[in-house]
Short mmCIF file of N, CA and C in Angstrom, two decimals:
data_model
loop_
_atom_site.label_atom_id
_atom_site.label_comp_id
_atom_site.label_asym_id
_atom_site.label_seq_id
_atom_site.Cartn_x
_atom_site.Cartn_y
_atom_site.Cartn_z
N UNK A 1372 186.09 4.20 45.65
CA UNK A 1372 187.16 4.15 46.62
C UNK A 1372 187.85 5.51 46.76
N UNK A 1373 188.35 5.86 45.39
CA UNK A 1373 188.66 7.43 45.69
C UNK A 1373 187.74 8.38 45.98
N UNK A 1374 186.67 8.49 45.89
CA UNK A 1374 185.48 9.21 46.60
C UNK A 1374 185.69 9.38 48.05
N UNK A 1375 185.66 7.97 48.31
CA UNK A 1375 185.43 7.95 49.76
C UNK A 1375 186.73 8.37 50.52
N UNK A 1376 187.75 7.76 50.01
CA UNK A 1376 188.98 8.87 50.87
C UNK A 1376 189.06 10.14 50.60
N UNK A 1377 188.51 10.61 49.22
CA UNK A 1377 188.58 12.32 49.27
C UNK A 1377 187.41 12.58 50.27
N UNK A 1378 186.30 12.08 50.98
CA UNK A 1378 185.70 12.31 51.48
C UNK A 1378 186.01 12.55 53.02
N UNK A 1379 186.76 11.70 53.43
CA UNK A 1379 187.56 11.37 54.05
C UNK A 1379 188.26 12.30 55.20
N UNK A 1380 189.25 12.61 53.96
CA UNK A 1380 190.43 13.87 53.73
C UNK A 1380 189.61 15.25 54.43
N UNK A 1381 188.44 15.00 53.59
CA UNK A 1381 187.91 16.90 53.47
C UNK A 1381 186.85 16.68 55.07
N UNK A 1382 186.64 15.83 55.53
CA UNK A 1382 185.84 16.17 56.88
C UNK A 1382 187.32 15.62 58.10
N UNK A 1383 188.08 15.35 57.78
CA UNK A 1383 188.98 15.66 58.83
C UNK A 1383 189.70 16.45 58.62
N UNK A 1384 189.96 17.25 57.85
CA UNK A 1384 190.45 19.06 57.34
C UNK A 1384 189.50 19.60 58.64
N UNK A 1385 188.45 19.61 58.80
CA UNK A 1385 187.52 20.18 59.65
C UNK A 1385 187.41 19.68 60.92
N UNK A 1386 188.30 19.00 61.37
CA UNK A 1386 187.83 18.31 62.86
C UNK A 1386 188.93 19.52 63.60
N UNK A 1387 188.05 20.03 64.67
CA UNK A 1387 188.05 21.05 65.52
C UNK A 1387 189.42 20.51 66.59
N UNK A 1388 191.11 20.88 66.06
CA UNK A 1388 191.88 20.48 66.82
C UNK A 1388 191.98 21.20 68.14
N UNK A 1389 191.22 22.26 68.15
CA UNK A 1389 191.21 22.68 69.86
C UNK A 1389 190.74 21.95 70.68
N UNK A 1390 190.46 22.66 71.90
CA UNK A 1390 190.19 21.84 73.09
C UNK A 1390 188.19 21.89 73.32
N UNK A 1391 187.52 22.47 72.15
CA UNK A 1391 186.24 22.80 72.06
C UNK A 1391 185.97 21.13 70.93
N UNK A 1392 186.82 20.76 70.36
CA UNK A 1392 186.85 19.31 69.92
C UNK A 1392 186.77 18.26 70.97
N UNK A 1393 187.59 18.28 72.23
CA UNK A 1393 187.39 17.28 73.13
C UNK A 1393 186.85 17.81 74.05
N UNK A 1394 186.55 18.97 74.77
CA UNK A 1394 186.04 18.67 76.04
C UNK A 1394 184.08 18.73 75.93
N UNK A 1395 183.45 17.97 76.86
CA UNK A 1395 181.93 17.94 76.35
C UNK A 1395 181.22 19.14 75.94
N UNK A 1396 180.99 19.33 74.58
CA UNK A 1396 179.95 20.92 74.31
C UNK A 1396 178.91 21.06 75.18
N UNK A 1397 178.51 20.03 75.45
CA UNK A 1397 176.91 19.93 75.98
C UNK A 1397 177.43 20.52 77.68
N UNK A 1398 178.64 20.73 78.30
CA UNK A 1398 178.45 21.02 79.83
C UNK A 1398 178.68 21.98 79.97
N UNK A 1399 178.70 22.85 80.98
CA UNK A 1399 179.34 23.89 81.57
C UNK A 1399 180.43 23.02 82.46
N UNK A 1400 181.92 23.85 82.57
CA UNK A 1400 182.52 23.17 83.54
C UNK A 1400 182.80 24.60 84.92
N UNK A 1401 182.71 23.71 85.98
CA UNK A 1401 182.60 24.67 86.81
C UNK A 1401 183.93 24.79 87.31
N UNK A 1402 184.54 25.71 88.13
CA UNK A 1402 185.90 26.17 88.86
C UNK A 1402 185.10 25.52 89.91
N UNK A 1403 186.64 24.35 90.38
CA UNK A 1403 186.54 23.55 91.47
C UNK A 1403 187.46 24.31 92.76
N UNK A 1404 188.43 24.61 91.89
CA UNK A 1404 189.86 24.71 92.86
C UNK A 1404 191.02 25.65 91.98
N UNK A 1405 191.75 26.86 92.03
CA UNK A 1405 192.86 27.26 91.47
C UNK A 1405 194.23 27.03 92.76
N UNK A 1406 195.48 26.31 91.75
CA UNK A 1406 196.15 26.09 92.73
C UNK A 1406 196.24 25.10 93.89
N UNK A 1407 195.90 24.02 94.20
CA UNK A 1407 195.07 23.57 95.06
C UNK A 1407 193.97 23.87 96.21
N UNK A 1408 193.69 25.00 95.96
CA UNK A 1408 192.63 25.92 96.86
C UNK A 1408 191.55 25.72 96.48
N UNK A 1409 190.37 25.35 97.37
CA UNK A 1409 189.17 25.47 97.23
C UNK A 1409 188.48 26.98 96.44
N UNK A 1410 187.86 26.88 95.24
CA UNK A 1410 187.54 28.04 94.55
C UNK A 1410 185.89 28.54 95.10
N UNK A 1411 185.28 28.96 96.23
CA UNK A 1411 183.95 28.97 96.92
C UNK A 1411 183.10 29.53 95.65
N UNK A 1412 183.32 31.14 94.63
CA UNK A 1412 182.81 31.69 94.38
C UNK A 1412 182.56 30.86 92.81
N UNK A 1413 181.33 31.53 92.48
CA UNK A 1413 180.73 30.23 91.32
C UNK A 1413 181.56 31.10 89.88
N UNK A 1414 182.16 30.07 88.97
CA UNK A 1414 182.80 30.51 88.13
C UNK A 1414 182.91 29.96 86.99
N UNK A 1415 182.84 29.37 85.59
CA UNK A 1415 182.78 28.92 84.83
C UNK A 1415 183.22 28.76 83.34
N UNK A 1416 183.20 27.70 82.66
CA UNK A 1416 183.84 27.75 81.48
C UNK A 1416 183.54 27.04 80.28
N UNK A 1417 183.02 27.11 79.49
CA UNK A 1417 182.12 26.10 78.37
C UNK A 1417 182.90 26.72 77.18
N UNK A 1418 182.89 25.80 76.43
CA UNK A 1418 183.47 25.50 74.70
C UNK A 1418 182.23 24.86 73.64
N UNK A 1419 181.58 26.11 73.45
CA UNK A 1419 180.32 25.80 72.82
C UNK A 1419 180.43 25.55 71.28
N UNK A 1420 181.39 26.35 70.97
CA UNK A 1420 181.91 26.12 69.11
C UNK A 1420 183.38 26.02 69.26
N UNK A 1421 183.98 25.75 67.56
CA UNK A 1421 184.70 26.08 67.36
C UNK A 1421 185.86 27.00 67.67
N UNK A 1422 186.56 26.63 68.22
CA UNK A 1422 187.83 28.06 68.66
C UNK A 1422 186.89 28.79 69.72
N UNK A 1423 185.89 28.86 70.55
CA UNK A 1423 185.29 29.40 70.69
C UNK A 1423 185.21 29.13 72.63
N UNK A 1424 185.38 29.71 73.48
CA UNK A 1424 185.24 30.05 75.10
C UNK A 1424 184.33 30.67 75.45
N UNK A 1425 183.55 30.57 76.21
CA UNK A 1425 182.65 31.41 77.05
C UNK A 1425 182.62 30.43 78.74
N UNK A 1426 181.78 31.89 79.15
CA UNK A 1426 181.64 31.47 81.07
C UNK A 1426 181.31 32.08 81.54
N UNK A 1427 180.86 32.15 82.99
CA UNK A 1427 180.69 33.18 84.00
C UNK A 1427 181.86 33.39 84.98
N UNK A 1428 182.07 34.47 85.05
CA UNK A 1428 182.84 35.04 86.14
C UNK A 1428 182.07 35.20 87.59
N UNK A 1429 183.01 35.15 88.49
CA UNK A 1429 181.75 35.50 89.91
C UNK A 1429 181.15 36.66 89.93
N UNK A 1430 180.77 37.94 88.76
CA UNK A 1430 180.13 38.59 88.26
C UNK A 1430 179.97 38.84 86.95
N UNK A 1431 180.97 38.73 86.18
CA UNK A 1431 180.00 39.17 84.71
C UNK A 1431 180.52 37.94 83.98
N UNK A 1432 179.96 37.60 83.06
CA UNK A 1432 179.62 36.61 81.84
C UNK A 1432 180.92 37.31 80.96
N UNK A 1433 181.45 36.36 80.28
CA UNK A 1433 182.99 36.35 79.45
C UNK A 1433 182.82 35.40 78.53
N UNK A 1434 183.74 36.28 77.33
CA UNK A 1434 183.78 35.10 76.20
C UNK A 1434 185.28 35.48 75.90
N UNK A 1435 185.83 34.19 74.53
CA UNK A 1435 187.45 34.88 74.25
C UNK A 1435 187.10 33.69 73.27
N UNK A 1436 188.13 34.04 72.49
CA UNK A 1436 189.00 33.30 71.45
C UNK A 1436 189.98 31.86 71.49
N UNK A 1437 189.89 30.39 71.51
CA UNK A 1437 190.83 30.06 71.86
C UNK A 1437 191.09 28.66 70.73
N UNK A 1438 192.46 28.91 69.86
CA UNK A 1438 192.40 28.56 68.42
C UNK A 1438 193.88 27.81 68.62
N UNK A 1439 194.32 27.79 69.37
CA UNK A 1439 195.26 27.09 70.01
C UNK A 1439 195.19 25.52 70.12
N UNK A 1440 196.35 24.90 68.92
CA UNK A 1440 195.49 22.79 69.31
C UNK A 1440 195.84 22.43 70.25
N UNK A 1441 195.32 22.36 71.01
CA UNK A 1441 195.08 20.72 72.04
C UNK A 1441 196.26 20.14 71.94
N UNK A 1442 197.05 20.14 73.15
CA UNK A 1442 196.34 20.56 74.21
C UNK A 1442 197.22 21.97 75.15
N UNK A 1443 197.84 22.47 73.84
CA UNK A 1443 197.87 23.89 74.54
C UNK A 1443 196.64 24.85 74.69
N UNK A 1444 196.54 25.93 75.30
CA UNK A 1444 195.24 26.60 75.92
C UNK A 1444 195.73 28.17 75.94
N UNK A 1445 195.19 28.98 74.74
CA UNK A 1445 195.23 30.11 75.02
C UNK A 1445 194.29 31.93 74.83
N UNK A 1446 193.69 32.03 75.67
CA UNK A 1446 192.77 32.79 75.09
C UNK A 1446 193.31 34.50 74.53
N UNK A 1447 192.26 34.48 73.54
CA UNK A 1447 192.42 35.58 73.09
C UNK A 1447 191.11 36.82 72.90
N UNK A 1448 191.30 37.48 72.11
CA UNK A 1448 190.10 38.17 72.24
C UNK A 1448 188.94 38.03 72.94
N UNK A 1449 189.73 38.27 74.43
CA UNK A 1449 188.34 38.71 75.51
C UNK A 1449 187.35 39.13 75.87
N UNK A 1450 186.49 39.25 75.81
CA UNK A 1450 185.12 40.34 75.90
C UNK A 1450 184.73 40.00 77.95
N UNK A 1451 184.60 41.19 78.66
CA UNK A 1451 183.90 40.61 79.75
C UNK A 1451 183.02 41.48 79.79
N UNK A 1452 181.84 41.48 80.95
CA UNK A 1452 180.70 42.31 80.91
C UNK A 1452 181.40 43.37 82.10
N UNK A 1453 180.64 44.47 82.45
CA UNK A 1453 181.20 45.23 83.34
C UNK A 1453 179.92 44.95 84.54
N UNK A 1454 179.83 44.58 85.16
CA UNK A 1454 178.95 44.24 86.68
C UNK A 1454 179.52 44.83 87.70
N UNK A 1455 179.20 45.16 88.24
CA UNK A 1455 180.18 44.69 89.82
C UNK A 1455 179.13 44.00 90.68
N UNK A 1456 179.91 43.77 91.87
CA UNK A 1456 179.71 42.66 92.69
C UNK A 1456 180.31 43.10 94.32
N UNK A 1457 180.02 41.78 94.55
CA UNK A 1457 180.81 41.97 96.16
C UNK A 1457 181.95 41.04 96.09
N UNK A 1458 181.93 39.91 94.93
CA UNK A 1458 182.54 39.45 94.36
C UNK A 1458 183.89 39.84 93.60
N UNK A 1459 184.50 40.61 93.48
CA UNK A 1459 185.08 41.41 92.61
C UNK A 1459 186.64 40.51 92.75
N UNK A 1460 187.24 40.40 93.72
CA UNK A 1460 188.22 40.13 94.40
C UNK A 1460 188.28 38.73 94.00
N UNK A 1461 187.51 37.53 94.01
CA UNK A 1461 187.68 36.60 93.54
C UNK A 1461 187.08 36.13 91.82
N UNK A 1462 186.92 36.82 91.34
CA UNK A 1462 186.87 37.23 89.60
C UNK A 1462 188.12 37.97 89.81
N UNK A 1463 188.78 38.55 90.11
CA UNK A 1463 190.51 39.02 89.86
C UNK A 1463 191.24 37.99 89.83
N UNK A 1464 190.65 37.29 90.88
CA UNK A 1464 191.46 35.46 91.00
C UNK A 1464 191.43 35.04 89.98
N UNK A 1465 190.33 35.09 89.56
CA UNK A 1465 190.00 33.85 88.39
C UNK A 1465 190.31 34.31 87.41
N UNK A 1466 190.38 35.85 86.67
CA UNK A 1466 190.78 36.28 85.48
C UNK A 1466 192.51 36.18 85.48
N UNK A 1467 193.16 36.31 86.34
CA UNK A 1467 194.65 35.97 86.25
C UNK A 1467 195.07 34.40 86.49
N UNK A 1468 194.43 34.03 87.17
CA UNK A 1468 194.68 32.38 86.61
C UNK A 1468 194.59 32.09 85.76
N UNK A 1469 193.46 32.07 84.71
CA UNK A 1469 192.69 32.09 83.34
C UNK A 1469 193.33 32.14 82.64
N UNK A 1470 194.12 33.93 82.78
CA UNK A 1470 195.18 34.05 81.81
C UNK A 1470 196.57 33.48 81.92
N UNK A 1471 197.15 32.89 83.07
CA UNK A 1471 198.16 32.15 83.25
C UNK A 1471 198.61 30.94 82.59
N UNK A 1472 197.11 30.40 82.12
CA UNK A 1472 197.02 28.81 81.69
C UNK A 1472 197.04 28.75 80.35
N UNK A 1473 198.62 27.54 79.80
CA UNK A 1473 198.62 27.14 78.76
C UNK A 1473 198.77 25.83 78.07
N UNK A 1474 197.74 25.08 79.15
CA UNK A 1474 197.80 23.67 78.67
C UNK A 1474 196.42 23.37 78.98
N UNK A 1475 195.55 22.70 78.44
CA UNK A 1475 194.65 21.83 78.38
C UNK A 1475 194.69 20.42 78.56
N UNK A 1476 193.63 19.75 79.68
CA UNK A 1476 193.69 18.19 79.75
C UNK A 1476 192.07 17.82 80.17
N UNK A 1477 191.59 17.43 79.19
CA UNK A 1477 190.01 16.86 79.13
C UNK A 1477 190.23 15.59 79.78
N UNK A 1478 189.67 15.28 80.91
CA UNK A 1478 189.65 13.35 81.47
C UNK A 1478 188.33 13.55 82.04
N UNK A 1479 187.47 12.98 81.31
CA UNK A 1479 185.86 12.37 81.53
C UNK A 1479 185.08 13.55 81.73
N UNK A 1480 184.69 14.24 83.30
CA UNK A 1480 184.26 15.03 83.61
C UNK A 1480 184.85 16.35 84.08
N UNK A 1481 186.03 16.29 84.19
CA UNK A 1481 187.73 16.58 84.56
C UNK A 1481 188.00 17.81 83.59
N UNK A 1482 188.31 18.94 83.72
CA UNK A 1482 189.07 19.90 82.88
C UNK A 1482 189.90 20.50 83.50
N UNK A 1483 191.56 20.29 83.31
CA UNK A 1483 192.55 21.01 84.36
C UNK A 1483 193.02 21.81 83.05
N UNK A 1484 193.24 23.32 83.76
CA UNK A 1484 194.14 23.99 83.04
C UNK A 1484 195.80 24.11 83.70
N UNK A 1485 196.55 24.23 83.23
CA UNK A 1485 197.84 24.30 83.98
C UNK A 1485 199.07 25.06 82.67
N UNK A 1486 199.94 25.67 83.64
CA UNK A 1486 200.86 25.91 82.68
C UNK A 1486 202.54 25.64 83.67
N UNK A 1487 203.29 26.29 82.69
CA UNK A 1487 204.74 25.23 83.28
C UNK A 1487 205.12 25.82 84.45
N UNK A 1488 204.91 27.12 85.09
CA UNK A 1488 205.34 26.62 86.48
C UNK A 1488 204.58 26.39 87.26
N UNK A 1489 203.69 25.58 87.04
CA UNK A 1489 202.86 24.52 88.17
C UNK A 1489 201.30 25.06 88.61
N UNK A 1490 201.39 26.28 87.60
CA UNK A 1490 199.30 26.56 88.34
C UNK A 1490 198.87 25.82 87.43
N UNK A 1491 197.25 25.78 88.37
CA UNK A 1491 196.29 24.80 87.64
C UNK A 1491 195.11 25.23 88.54
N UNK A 1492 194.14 24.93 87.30
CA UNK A 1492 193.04 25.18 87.50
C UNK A 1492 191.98 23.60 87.65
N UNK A 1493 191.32 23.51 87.96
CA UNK A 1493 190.58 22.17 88.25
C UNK A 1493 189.30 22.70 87.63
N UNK A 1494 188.53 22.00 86.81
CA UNK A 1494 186.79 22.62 86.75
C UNK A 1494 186.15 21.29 86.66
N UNK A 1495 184.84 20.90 87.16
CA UNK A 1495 184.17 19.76 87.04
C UNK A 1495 183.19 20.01 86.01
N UNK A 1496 182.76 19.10 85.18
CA UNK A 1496 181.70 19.25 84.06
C UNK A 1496 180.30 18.94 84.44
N UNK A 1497 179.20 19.83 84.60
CA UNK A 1497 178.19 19.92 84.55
C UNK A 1497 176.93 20.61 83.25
N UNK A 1498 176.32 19.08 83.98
CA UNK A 1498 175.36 19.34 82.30
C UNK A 1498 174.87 21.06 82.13
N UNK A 1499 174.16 21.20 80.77
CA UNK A 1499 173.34 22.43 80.83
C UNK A 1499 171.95 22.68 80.99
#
């Protein structure tokens, strides 16, 4: 009996309170909409590990840090690639929204980012 609750104890010490704990590992979620605006240019966001963000920008591929529990949302140590594009202008969009957002809300296929004065991000979950 005491086994099994120290067992217990020590694998929920380890359950991943970020938002890479609830939202699906297995999808990419895509940028639907920032703001209520249709988002055209393809953009993205997956939680493949632990504390862990990655995505595509409408040109270069990005990763960051985000160690923050659930369901606040905050990235850190950024890495982006340097590309350019014709795109450029709406990856400016999306990297200052990105960084605007400090709340997380996982619902089914659903990932909104939002913070308190009212932006939000919408992304739909698609498999990989």
């Amino acid at each position: 009996m005491i086994r099994t609750l120290l067992a217990a104890l020590a694998l929920s010490s380890c359950a991943d309170e970020t938002i890479s704990g609830y939202a699906d590992r297995g999808s990419v979620y895509r940028l639907a909409e920032i703001d209520g605006d249709p988002f055209a240019a393809a953009a993205t966001i997956a939680f493949p590990e632990l504390g862990q963000a990655s995505g595509d920008a409408p040109c270069n591929r990005w990763s960051a840090v985000q160690s923050s529990p659930y369901p606040w949302f905050e990235l850190t140590a950024i890495s982006v690639t340097r590309r350019a594009c014709l795109a450029l202008d709406e990856e400016g969009r999306f990297f200052e929204a990105l960084g605007d957002m400090t709340l997380a809300e996982v619902s089914g296929d659903v990932l909104i980012l939002s913070n308190e004065t009212g932006r939000e991000m919408v992304f739909r979950a698609q498999p990989r």
